[in-house]
CSV table of C-alpha atoms in Angstrom, one decimal:
chain,number,residue,atom,x,y,z
A,1,MET,CA,-0.1,0.0,0.0
A,2,ARG,CA,1.3,3.4,-1.0
A,3,THR,CA,1.7,6.2,1.6
A,4,ALA,CA,-0.4,9.3,1.5
A,5,ASN,CA,2.7,11.2,0.5
A,6,GLU,CA,3.3,9.0,-2.6
A,7,ILE,CA,-0.6,9.2,-3.5
A,8,LEU,CA,-0.4,13.1,-3.3
A,9,ALA,CA,2.6,13.2,-5.5
A,10,ALA,CA,0.8,10.9,-8.0
A,11,LEU,CA,-2.0,13.2,-8.1
A,12,GLY,CA,0.1,15.9,-9.6
A,13,SER,CA,1.3,13.6,-12.4
A,14,GLU,CA,-0.2,13.6,-15.9
A,15,ASP,CA,-2.2,10.3,-15.1
A,16,GLY,CA,-3.3,11.6,-11.8
A,17,ARG,CA,-4.6,14.8,-13.3
A,18,ARG,CA,-6.4,12.9,-16.0
A,19,ASP,CA,-8.0,10.4,-13.5
A,20,PRO,CA,-7.6,11.0,-9.9
A,21,MET,CA,-10.4,8.6,-8.8
A,22,PRO,CA,-8.1,5.4,-8.4
A,23,LEU,CA,-5.9,7.5,-6.2
A,24,PHE,CA,-8.9,8.7,-4.1
A,25,ALA,CA,-9.8,5.1,-3.5
A,26,GLU,CA,-6.3,4.5,-2.3
A,27,LEU,CA,-6.7,7.3,0.2
A,28,HIS,CA,-9.9,5.9,1.5
A,29,ARG,CA,-8.2,2.5,2.2
A,30,ILE,CA,-5.7,4.5,4.6
A,31,GLY,CA,-8.5,6.5,6.4
A,32,PRO,CA,-10.6,9.5,6.2
A,33,VAL,CA,-7.9,11.8,7.3
A,34,CYS,CA,-4.3,10.9,6.0
A,35,ARG,CA,-1.3,12.4,7.8
A,36,LEU,CA,1.6,13.4,5.7
A,37,ALA,CA,5.3,13.1,6.7
A,38,PRO,CA,6.5,16.2,8.4
A,39,GLY,CA,8.5,18.3,5.9
A,40,SER,CA,7.4,16.5,2.9
A,41,SER,CA,4.7,18.8,1.9
A,42,PRO,CA,3.2,22.2,2.6
A,43,TYR,CA,0.1,20.2,4.1
A,44,ALA,CA,0.0,18.3,7.2
A,45,VAL,CA,-3.1,16.2,6.3
A,46,VAL,CA,-5.2,15.3,3.5
A,47,VAL,CA,-8.9,15.0,4.2
A,48,ASN,CA,-10.8,12.6,1.9
A,49,GLY,CA,-13.6,11.0,4.0
A,50,TYR,CA,-17.0,12.5,3.5
A,51,ASP,CA,-17.9,13.1,7.1
A,52,ALA,CA,-14.4,14.4,7.9
A,53,ALA,CA,-14.5,16.7,4.8
A,54,GLN,CA,-17.9,18.1,5.6
A,55,GLU,CA,-16.8,18.8,9.1
A,56,ALA,CA,-13.8,20.6,8.2
A,57,LEU,CA,-15.7,22.7,5.4
A,58,LYS,CA,-18.3,23.7,8.1
A,59,ASP,CA,-15.8,24.5,10.9
A,60,ILE,CA,-14.9,28.2,10.8
A,61,ARG,CA,-11.7,27.4,12.7
A,62,PHE,CA,-10.3,26.0,9.6
A,63,HIS,CA,-9.4,29.3,7.9
A,64,ARG,CA,-9.5,29.9,4.2
A,65,LEU,CA,-6.0,30.3,2.8
A,66,LEU,CA,-4.9,32.0,-0.3
A,67,SER,CA,-1.4,33.0,0.6
A,68,ALA,CA,0.7,32.7,3.6
A,69,ASP,CA,1.5,36.4,3.3
A,70,PRO,CA,-1.4,38.4,4.8
A,71,ASN,CA,-0.3,41.4,2.6
A,72,PRO,CA,0.8,39.7,-0.7
A,73,LYS,CA,2.5,41.9,-3.4
A,74,GLU,CA,1.1,39.8,-6.2
A,75,LEU,CA,-2.0,41.6,-7.7
A,76,VAL,CA,-3.8,38.4,-8.4
A,77,LEU,CA,-3.6,37.5,-4.7
A,78,ARG,CA,-4.8,40.9,-3.5
A,79,ARG,CA,-7.9,40.9,-5.7
A,80,LEU,CA,-8.9,37.3,-5.0
A,81,GLY,CA,-8.0,37.8,-1.3
A,82,GLY,CA,-10.4,40.8,-1.1
A,83,SER,CA,-13.4,38.6,-1.9
A,84,MET,CA,-15.6,36.7,0.3
A,85,MET,CA,-14.3,33.4,-1.2
A,86,PHE,CA,-11.1,33.8,0.6
A,87,ARG,CA,-12.0,35.7,3.7
A,88,ASN,CA,-12.8,34.5,7.1
A,89,GLU,CA,-15.1,35.6,9.7
A,90,PRO,CA,-16.3,38.4,10.3
A,91,ASP,CA,-15.3,39.6,6.8
A,92,HIS,CA,-16.7,36.8,4.9
A,93,LEU,CA,-20.2,37.1,6.4
A,94,ARG,CA,-20.2,40.9,6.2
A,95,MET,CA,-19.7,40.6,2.3
A,96,ARG,CA,-21.8,37.6,1.9
A,97,LYS,CA,-24.9,39.5,3.4
A,98,VAL,CA,-24.6,42.1,0.7
A,99,PHE,CA,-24.9,39.4,-2.1
A,100,GLN,CA,-27.4,37.4,-0.3
A,101,ALA,CA,-29.5,40.7,-0.1
A,102,VAL,CA,-29.6,40.9,-3.9
A,103,LEU,CA,-29.5,37.3,-4.7
A,104,THR,CA,-32.9,36.7,-3.2
A,105,PRO,CA,-34.7,33.3,-3.8
A,106,ARG,CA,-37.5,35.4,-5.4
A,107,ARG,CA,-35.0,37.0,-7.9
A,108,LEU,CA,-33.3,33.6,-8.7
A,109,THR,CA,-36.7,31.9,-9.2
A,110,GLY,CA,-37.8,34.7,-11.5
A,111,PHE,CA,-34.5,34.2,-13.4
A,112,GLU,CA,-35.2,30.7,-14.3
A,113,PRO,CA,-37.2,31.3,-17.5
A,114,VAL,CA,-34.4,33.5,-18.7
A,115,VAL,CA,-31.9,30.6,-18.2
A,116,ASP,CA,-34.3,28.2,-20.0
A,117,ALA,CA,-34.6,30.5,-22.8
A,118,LEU,CA,-30.7,31.2,-23.2
A,119,ALA,CA,-30.2,27.4,-23.1
A,120,GLU,CA,-32.7,27.0,-25.9
A,121,GLU,CA,-31.0,29.8,-28.0
A,122,LEU,CA,-27.5,28.4,-27.4
A,123,LEU,CA,-28.6,25.0,-28.4
A,124,ASP,CA,-30.1,26.4,-31.5
A,125,ASP,CA,-26.6,27.7,-32.3
A,126,LEU,CA,-25.1,24.5,-31.4
A,127,GLY,CA,-27.5,22.8,-33.9
A,128,LYS,CA,-26.7,25.2,-36.7
A,129,ALA,CA,-23.0,24.9,-36.1
A,130,GLY,CA,-23.4,21.0,-36.2
A,131,ALA,CA,-25.7,20.9,-39.3
A,132,ASP,CA,-25.0,18.2,-41.9
A,133,ARG,CA,-23.2,16.1,-39.2
A,134,LYS,CA,-20.3,18.6,-39.0
A,135,VAL,CA,-18.2,18.0,-35.8
A,136,VAL,CA,-18.5,20.7,-33.2
A,137,ASP,CA,-16.8,21.1,-29.8
A,138,PHE,CA,-19.3,20.9,-26.9
A,139,VAL,CA,-16.9,22.8,-24.7
A,140,ASP,CA,-17.8,26.0,-26.7
A,141,PHE,CA,-21.6,25.4,-25.8
A,142,ALA,CA,-20.6,24.6,-22.2
A,143,TYR,CA,-18.6,27.8,-21.9
A,144,ARG,CA,-21.2,30.0,-23.5
A,145,LEU,CA,-24.2,29.0,-21.4
A,146,PRO,CA,-22.9,29.9,-17.9
A,147,ILE,CA,-21.0,33.0,-19.1
A,148,THR,CA,-24.1,34.2,-20.9
A,149,VAL,CA,-26.3,33.5,-17.9
A,150,ILE,CA,-24.1,35.3,-15.4
A,151,GLY,CA,-23.4,38.1,-18.0
A,152,THR,CA,-27.1,38.6,-18.3
A,153,PHE,CA,-27.6,38.4,-14.6
A,154,LEU,CA,-25.0,41.0,-14.0
A,155,GLY,CA,-25.6,43.1,-17.0
A,156,ILE,CA,-22.3,42.4,-19.0
A,157,PRO,CA,-22.8,43.1,-22.8
A,158,ARG,CA,-22.7,39.9,-24.7
A,159,SER,CA,-20.0,41.3,-26.9
A,160,ASP,CA,-17.7,41.4,-23.9
A,161,LEU,CA,-18.2,37.7,-22.8
A,162,GLY,CA,-15.6,36.1,-25.0
A,163,TRP,CA,-13.0,38.3,-23.5
A,164,PHE,CA,-13.4,36.7,-20.1
A,165,ARG,CA,-12.4,33.1,-21.0
A,166,ASP,CA,-8.6,33.6,-21.4
A,167,ARG,CA,-8.3,35.8,-18.4
A,168,THR,CA,-10.1,33.4,-16.2
A,169,GLN,CA,-8.0,30.6,-17.5
A,170,ARG,CA,-4.8,32.4,-16.6
A,171,ILE,CA,-5.9,32.8,-13.0
A,172,ASP,CA,-7.1,29.3,-12.7
A,173,GLU,CA,-3.7,27.9,-14.0
A,174,TYR,CA,-2.0,29.9,-11.4
A,175,LEU,CA,-4.2,28.5,-8.5
A,176,ASP,CA,-3.8,25.0,-9.7
A,177,LEU,CA,-1.5,22.6,-7.7
A,178,GLY,CA,2.1,23.4,-8.9
A,179,GLY,CA,0.8,26.4,-10.9
A,180,LYS,CA,3.2,29.1,-9.1
A,181,ALA,CA,5.8,29.3,-11.9
A,182,PRO,CA,6.9,32.9,-12.7
A,183,GLU,CA,5.5,33.0,-16.1
A,184,LYS,CA,1.9,31.9,-14.7
A,185,LEU,CA,2.1,34.5,-11.9
A,186,ALA,CA,2.8,37.2,-14.5
A,187,ALA,CA,-0.1,36.1,-16.7
A,188,ALA,CA,-2.3,35.9,-13.7
A,189,ASN,CA,-1.4,39.4,-12.4
A,190,GLN,CA,-2.1,40.8,-15.9
A,191,ALA,CA,-5.4,39.1,-16.0
A,192,ALA,CA,-6.4,40.3,-12.7
A,193,GLY,CA,-5.4,43.9,-13.4
A,194,GLU,CA,-7.6,43.9,-16.6
A,195,LEU,CA,-10.7,42.3,-15.0
A,196,ASN,CA,-10.2,44.8,-12.0
A,197,ASP,CA,-10.3,47.7,-14.5
A,198,TYR,CA,-13.3,46.3,-16.4
A,199,TYR,CA,-15.4,46.1,-13.2
A,200,ALA,CA,-14.4,49.5,-12.1
A,201,ARG,CA,-15.6,51.0,-15.4
A,202,MET,CA,-18.9,48.9,-15.2
A,203,ILE,CA,-19.5,50.4,-11.7
A,204,ALA,CA,-18.9,53.9,-12.8
A,205,GLU,CA,-21.3,53.4,-15.8
A,206,ARG,CA,-24.0,52.2,-13.4
A,207,ARG,CA,-23.7,55.4,-11.6
A,208,ILE,CA,-24.2,57.5,-14.6
A,209,ARG,CA,-26.8,55.1,-16.1
A,210,PRO,CA,-28.5,53.0,-13.4
A,211,ARG,CA,-29.9,49.6,-14.5
A,212,ASP,CA,-32.0,47.0,-12.9
A,213,ASP,CA,-29.4,44.3,-13.1
A,214,LEU,CA,-27.3,42.7,-10.4
A,215,VAL,CA,-24.3,45.1,-10.6
A,216,GLY,CA,-26.9,48.0,-10.6
A,217,SER,CA,-28.4,46.6,-7.4
A,218,LEU,CA,-25.1,46.2,-5.8
A,219,VAL,CA,-23.9,49.7,-6.7
A,220,HIS,CA,-27.0,51.2,-5.3
A,221,ALA,CA,-26.5,49.2,-2.0
A,222,LEU,CA,-22.9,50.4,-2.0
A,223,ASP,CA,-23.7,54.1,-2.6
A,224,SER,CA,-26.5,54.0,-0.1
A,225,GLY,CA,-23.9,53.5,2.7
A,226,ARG,CA,-25.8,50.5,3.9
A,227,SER,CA,-23.9,47.8,2.3
A,228,GLY,CA,-21.0,47.3,4.7
A,229,ILE,CA,-18.4,46.9,1.9
A,230,ASP,CA,-16.3,49.5,-0.1
A,231,GLU,CA,-15.9,49.7,-3.8
A,232,GLN,CA,-12.7,47.6,-4.2
A,233,GLU,CA,-14.4,44.9,-2.2
A,234,LEU,CA,-17.2,45.1,-4.6
A,235,ILE,CA,-14.9,44.7,-7.5
A,236,ASP,CA,-12.9,41.8,-6.0
A,237,ASN,CA,-16.1,39.9,-5.4
A,238,LEU,CA,-17.4,40.5,-8.9
A,239,LEU,CA,-14.1,39.2,-10.3
A,240,VAL,CA,-14.4,35.9,-8.2
A,241,LEU,CA,-18.2,35.6,-8.8
A,242,VAL,CA,-17.9,35.5,-12.6
A,243,ASN,CA,-14.7,33.4,-12.7
A,244,ALA,CA,-16.2,30.9,-10.3
A,245,SER,CA,-19.7,31.0,-11.7
A,246,PHE,CA,-18.9,29.9,-15.3
A,247,VAL,CA,-15.8,27.6,-15.0
A,248,THR,CA,-17.3,25.3,-12.5
A,249,THR,CA,-20.6,25.0,-14.5
A,250,MET,CA,-18.8,24.6,-17.8
A,251,ASN,CA,-17.1,21.6,-16.1
A,252,LEU,CA,-20.4,20.3,-14.9
A,253,LEU,CA,-21.7,20.3,-18.4
A,254,THR,CA,-18.9,18.6,-20.0
A,255,ASN,CA,-18.2,16.0,-17.2
A,256,GLY,CA,-22.0,15.2,-17.3
A,257,LEU,CA,-22.2,14.8,-21.1
A,258,GLU,CA,-19.3,12.5,-21.1
A,259,LEU,CA,-20.9,10.5,-18.4
A,260,LEU,CA,-24.2,10.3,-20.1
A,261,LEU,CA,-23.0,9.3,-23.5
A,262,ASN,CA,-21.6,6.1,-22.0
A,263,LYS,CA,-25.0,5.4,-20.4
A,264,PRO,CA,-27.6,5.1,-23.3
A,265,ARG,CA,-30.3,4.0,-21.0
A,266,LEU,CA,-30.0,6.9,-18.8
A,267,VAL,CA,-30.1,9.2,-21.8
A,268,GLU,CA,-33.2,7.5,-23.0
A,269,ALA,CA,-34.9,7.9,-19.5
A,270,LEU,CA,-33.9,11.6,-19.5
A,271,ARG,CA,-35.3,12.2,-23.0
A,272,ASP,CA,-38.5,10.6,-21.9
A,273,ASP,CA,-38.7,12.6,-18.7
A,274,PRO,CA,-36.8,15.9,-18.7
A,275,GLY,CA,-37.8,16.3,-15.1
A,276,LEU,CA,-35.1,13.8,-14.2
A,277,ALA,CA,-32.5,16.5,-15.0
A,278,SER,CA,-32.4,17.7,-11.4
A,279,ASP,CA,-31.3,14.4,-10.0
A,280,TYR,CA,-28.8,13.9,-13.0
A,281,VAL,CA,-27.2,17.1,-12.2
A,282,GLU,CA,-26.8,16.3,-8.6
A,283,GLU,CA,-25.2,12.8,-9.4
A,284,ILE,CA,-22.8,14.5,-12.0
A,285,LEU,CA,-21.8,16.9,-9.3
A,286,ARG,CA,-21.1,14.0,-6.9
A,287,HIS,CA,-19.4,11.6,-9.3
A,288,GLN,CA,-17.3,14.4,-11.0
A,289,SER,CA,-16.9,17.3,-8.8
A,290,SER,CA,-15.9,20.5,-10.8
A,291,VAL,CA,-13.8,21.5,-7.6
A,292,GLN,CA,-11.2,18.9,-6.5
A,293,LEU,CA,-9.0,20.7,-4.1
A,294,ILE,CA,-9.7,23.1,-1.2
A,295,SER,CA,-7.0,24.4,1.2
A,296,ARG,CA,-7.6,25.5,4.8
A,297,LYS,CA,-5.4,26.5,7.8
A,298,ALA,CA,-6.1,25.4,11.4
A,299,SER,CA,-6.4,28.5,13.5
A,300,THR,CA,-6.1,26.5,16.6
A,301,ASP,CA,-5.6,22.9,17.6
A,302,ILE,CA,-8.4,20.8,16.0
A,303,GLU,CA,-9.5,17.2,16.4
A,304,LEU,CA,-10.7,15.7,13.2
A,305,ALA,CA,-11.6,12.0,12.6
A,306,GLY,CA,-9.3,11.1,15.4
A,307,GLU,CA,-6.3,13.2,14.2
A,308,THR,CA,-5.0,16.2,16.1
A,309,ILE,CA,-4.3,19.1,13.6
A,310,THR,CA,-2.1,21.6,15.3
A,311,GLU,CA,-2.5,25.2,15.2
A,312,GLY,CA,-1.0,26.7,11.8
A,313,SER,CA,-1.1,23.5,9.9
A,314,LEU,CA,-2.2,23.4,6.4
A,315,VAL,CA,-5.0,21.1,5.4
A,316,LEU,CA,-5.8,19.8,1.9
A,317,ILE,CA,-9.5,18.8,1.5
A,318,LEU,CA,-10.4,16.8,-1.5
A,319,PRO,CA,-14.2,17.1,-2.2
A,320,GLY,CA,-13.8,14.9,-5.3
A,321,ALA,CA,-12.5,12.1,-3.0
A,322,ALA,CA,-15.0,12.8,-0.3
A,323,ASN,CA,-17.9,12.5,-2.7
A,324,ARG,CA,-16.6,8.9,-3.7
A,325,ASP,CA,-16.3,7.7,-0.1
A,326,PRO,CA,-17.7,4.3,0.1
A,327,ALA,CA,-18.6,4.9,3.8
A,328,LYS,CA,-21.1,7.4,2.7
A,329,HIS,CA,-22.1,6.2,-0.8
A,330,PRO,CA,-22.3,2.4,-1.5
A,331,ASP,CA,-20.8,1.7,-4.8
A,332,ALA,CA,-19.6,5.1,-4.9
A,333,ASP,CA,-17.6,4.9,-8.1
A,334,THR,CA,-20.8,4.0,-10.2
A,335,PHE,CA,-22.7,7.0,-11.8
A,336,ASP,CA,-26.4,6.4,-10.7
A,337,PRO,CA,-28.7,9.4,-10.7
A,338,ARG,CA,-31.4,6.9,-9.3
A,339,ARG,CA,-29.4,6.3,-6.0
A,340,ASP,CA,-31.3,7.1,-2.9
A,341,ASP,CA,-28.6,9.6,-1.5
A,342,LEU,CA,-27.4,12.2,-3.9
A,343,GLN,CA,-25.6,14.4,-1.3
A,344,HIS,CA,-22.2,15.8,-2.2
A,345,LEU,CA,-19.6,18.4,-1.2
A,346,SER,CA,-19.2,20.0,-4.7
A,347,PHE,CA,-20.6,23.4,-3.4
A,348,GLY,CA,-18.9,23.1,-0.1
A,349,ALA,CA,-20.6,23.2,3.1
A,350,GLY,CA,-21.7,25.3,6.2
A,351,PRO,CA,-21.2,29.1,6.2
A,352,PHE,CA,-18.9,29.1,3.1
A,353,TYR,CA,-21.4,27.1,1.0
A,354,CYS,CA,-21.3,28.4,-2.7
A,355,VAL,CA,-23.4,31.6,-3.1
A,356,GLY,CA,-23.9,30.6,-6.7
A,357,ALA,CA,-25.0,27.0,-6.2
A,358,ALA,CA,-28.7,27.7,-7.2
A,359,LEU,CA,-27.8,29.3,-10.4
A,360,ALA,CA,-25.4,26.4,-11.5
A,361,ARG,CA,-28.0,23.9,-10.7
A,362,MET,CA,-30.5,25.8,-12.8
A,363,GLU,CA,-28.1,26.0,-15.8
A,364,GLY,CA,-27.3,22.3,-15.4
A,365,ARG,CA,-31.1,21.5,-15.3
A,366,ALA,CA,-31.8,23.7,-18.3
A,367,ALA,CA,-29.0,22.1,-20.5
A,368,PHE,CA,-29.6,18.5,-19.8
A,369,ALA,CA,-33.5,18.8,-19.8
A,370,GLN,CA,-33.2,20.0,-23.5
A,371,LEU,CA,-30.2,18.6,-24.9
A,372,PHE,CA,-31.2,15.1,-25.6
A,373,GLN,CA,-34.6,16.0,-26.7
A,374,ARG,CA,-33.4,18.5,-29.3
A,375,PHE,CA,-30.5,16.1,-30.5
A,376,PRO,CA,-31.5,12.5,-29.8
A,377,GLY,CA,-28.7,11.1,-32.0
A,378,LEU,CA,-26.0,13.2,-30.3
A,379,GLN,CA,-22.8,11.2,-30.0
A,380,LEU,CA,-19.0,11.7,-29.4
A,381,ALA,CA,-17.0,12.2,-32.5
A,382,GLY,CA,-13.7,11.7,-31.1
A,383,GLU,CA,-11.9,11.3,-27.7
A,384,PRO,CA,-12.6,14.0,-25.3
A,385,VAL,CA,-9.5,15.8,-23.9
A,386,ARG,CA,-9.4,16.5,-20.2
A,387,SER,CA,-7.8,19.8,-19.0
A,388,ARG,CA,-4.6,19.4,-17.1
A,389,SER,CA,-6.1,21.2,-14.0
A,390,LEU,CA,-6.2,19.2,-10.8
A,391,LEU,CA,-8.1,22.1,-9.0
A,392,LEU,CA,-10.9,22.2,-11.5
A,393,ARG,CA,-12.0,19.0,-13.3
A,394,GLY,CA,-13.2,19.5,-16.7
A,395,HIS,CA,-12.4,19.3,-20.5
A,396,GLN,CA,-10.3,21.2,-22.9
A,397,SER,CA,-12.2,19.8,-25.9
A,398,MET,CA,-15.2,17.4,-26.6
A,399,PRO,CA,-15.9,16.7,-30.3
A,400,ILE,CA,-19.5,15.7,-30.9
A,401,ARG,CA,-21.9,15.2,-33.9
A,402,MET,CA,-25.5,16.2,-33.4
A,403,GLY,CA,-26.8,13.0,-35.1
């Protein structure tokens, strides 16, 4: 049996990035919390058991960590670190309340027909691009749907949406395990600066020409003096909100399509009953979590699954492994949207639960409810190519024919 250190090293290899699931199974055989040899890794332990991961994600004593330096020089770290995604209490809750006040359930429910209509429109475009059995890349649709949804929600012009993909990718590559090379840092810093300037202009424009979109509502709350955040914090949160909202959903869509095209009976059932899309989305998220790595730092000594994690220790939480824990899900490696328990940790847990989870689910349901009804003969036209990212599990390309 390999040690946890050896398994963690293997996760960073080409094979491990392409398919980490066998390595997760090895970790489960060691235990829910695997201690690493002192000095062998920045991390003290790897958390891979479902219950242990859920407990760690809920426990605010495990602090979010972006950089060991509380005042980093790198622009990308300053911008990301200024958002609620990487802040701890009380700052996290202060910022989260601002977004929860405008991302109300009523507003989200009212936006669902818009998501359905956007999915239909973009599937029309996909069908036209794939006419006469022409090969098209499903990743293009998987990108366009969530970026168009969040762009519409925020009020970003469609003509600007293609501009975001490269900048987001540069930041994600820097955040990935082993992604701190100087050239990746420089590219991420440039991207962060360009995104910062974009949102600053957008906020200034809303002050001149107010609009009833999410950014307009946030600017109104900011200028009323009642929001509790400043303008730079608003910019930092918009940067992270857009980046996180479309990359993870893009991966949900590509991961889901690859799974389903290998399960024709499940495709047939979904085609007959589009209402099944909700359970399909949950099982895709469980089976192929879009986010595979989460880092935390123990702010005090903490007991977790029988292991003592000392103050200051770094903890690596693996949601993708936790979702495959056989102690939580029998036959965990099997994709089965009809299983009794569809719970997963792909959106986190507790006070840091993903603020955009409802929107991501909505997009997944809209896409999969329509996709196979519109294109019953849809099939792979070549081998899908996985992205190299271990942090964010998805695809670089997925050639398909519409049938």
